[in-house]
Amino acid sequence: MSGDGAERVGGTERVGASERVGIDELLERVRAGYDRVGPQEAAAAATDGALLVDIRYAALRDRDGLIPGALVVERNELEWRLDPQGSHRAAEAVSHDLPVVVICNEGYASSLAVVSLRQLGLHRTTDLIGGFQAWRAAGLPVTPGAAER
């Protein structure tokens, strides 16, 4: 426990009762611990073998479409599906060294998900700045969602 009421757990600072932070400050702290990527960097990372993981819920995927080749894992299943040692892991979750880019709708929830995955030892996990919306705005490939078909 540090003198400011926070302790480090798995490389992540846990805020104690004596120090409360808002979500904006929490995101700032979380994001300071790793390098985030933009849409072009995420696409290049995927070409180089990184796993793109779409954590958006079904209604957003149906409305806006999908990133071709991305593994879809809703946020509430993420840790179970990506833990290489887990009994419920996805076939793609082969190693703690696997580069992973987490993608949510706008790049907020994905930042919090990165912390959790890094605590599981997935040390090469990052997220997409601006999320799926930034990917689409950059003109990168998107397959139509169910609502567009």
GROMACS .gro file of N, CA and C in nm, residues 51 71 81-85 89-95 98 122:
model
   48
   51LEU      N    1  -0.418  -1.066  -3.255
   51LEU     CA    2  -0.558  -1.105  -3.248
   51LEU      C    3  -0.642  -0.981  -3.218
   71LEU      N    4  -1.205  -1.170  -3.359
   71LEU     CA    5  -1.271  -1.265  -3.271
   71LEU      C    6  -1.375  -1.187  -3.190
   81ARG      N    7  -1.238  -1.642  -2.205
   81ARG     CA    8  -1.210  -1.683  -2.343
   81ARG      C    9  -1.065  -1.657  -2.384
   82LEU      N   10  -0.997  -1.560  -2.322
   82LEU     CA   11  -0.860  -1.526  -2.365
   82LEU      C   12  -0.751  -1.578  -2.274
   83ASP      N   13  -0.785  -1.631  -2.159
   83ASP     CA   14  -0.684  -1.687  -2.070
   83ASP      C   15  -0.629  -1.816  -2.132
   84PRO      N   16  -0.502  -1.815  -2.173
   84PRO     CA   17  -0.445  -1.935  -2.237
   84PRO      C   18  -0.447  -2.058  -2.148
   85GLN      N   19  -0.458  -2.039  -2.017
   85GLN     CA   20  -0.460  -2.152  -1.924
   85GLN      C   21  -0.603  -2.191  -1.886
   89ARG      N   22  -1.116  -2.131  -2.276
   89ARG     CA   23  -1.045  -2.042  -2.368
   89ARG      C   24  -1.087  -2.064  -2.512
   90ALA      N   25  -1.079  -1.956  -2.589
   90ALA     CA   26  -1.100  -1.965  -2.734
   90ALA      C   27  -0.979  -2.032  -2.797
   91ALA      N   28  -1.000  -2.097  -2.907
   91ALA     CA   29  -0.890  -2.165  -2.977
   91ALA      C   30  -0.777  -2.069  -3.011
   92GLU      N   31  -0.810  -1.943  -3.032
   92GLU     CA   32  -0.709  -1.842  -3.069
   92GLU      C   33  -0.621  -1.800  -2.951
   93ALA      N   34  -0.662  -1.828  -2.830
   93ALA     CA   35  -0.589  -1.787  -2.709
   93ALA      C   36  -0.479  -1.888  -2.681
   94VAL      N   37  -0.372  -1.878  -2.757
   94VAL     CA   38  -0.268  -1.981  -2.754
   94VAL      C   39  -0.151  -1.952  -2.662
   95SER      N   40  -0.134  -1.826  -2.620
   95SER     CA   41  -0.013  -1.791  -2.546
   95SER      C   42  -0.031  -1.658  -2.473
   98LEU      N   43   0.078  -1.366  -2.697
   98LEU     CA   44  -0.003  -1.329  -2.812
   98LEU      C   45  -0.035  -1.179  -2.809
  122LEU      N   46  -0.146  -1.151  -2.006
  122LEU     CA   47  -0.145  -1.120  -2.149
  122LEU      C   48  -0.081  -0.982  -2.167
   0.00000   0.00000   0.00000
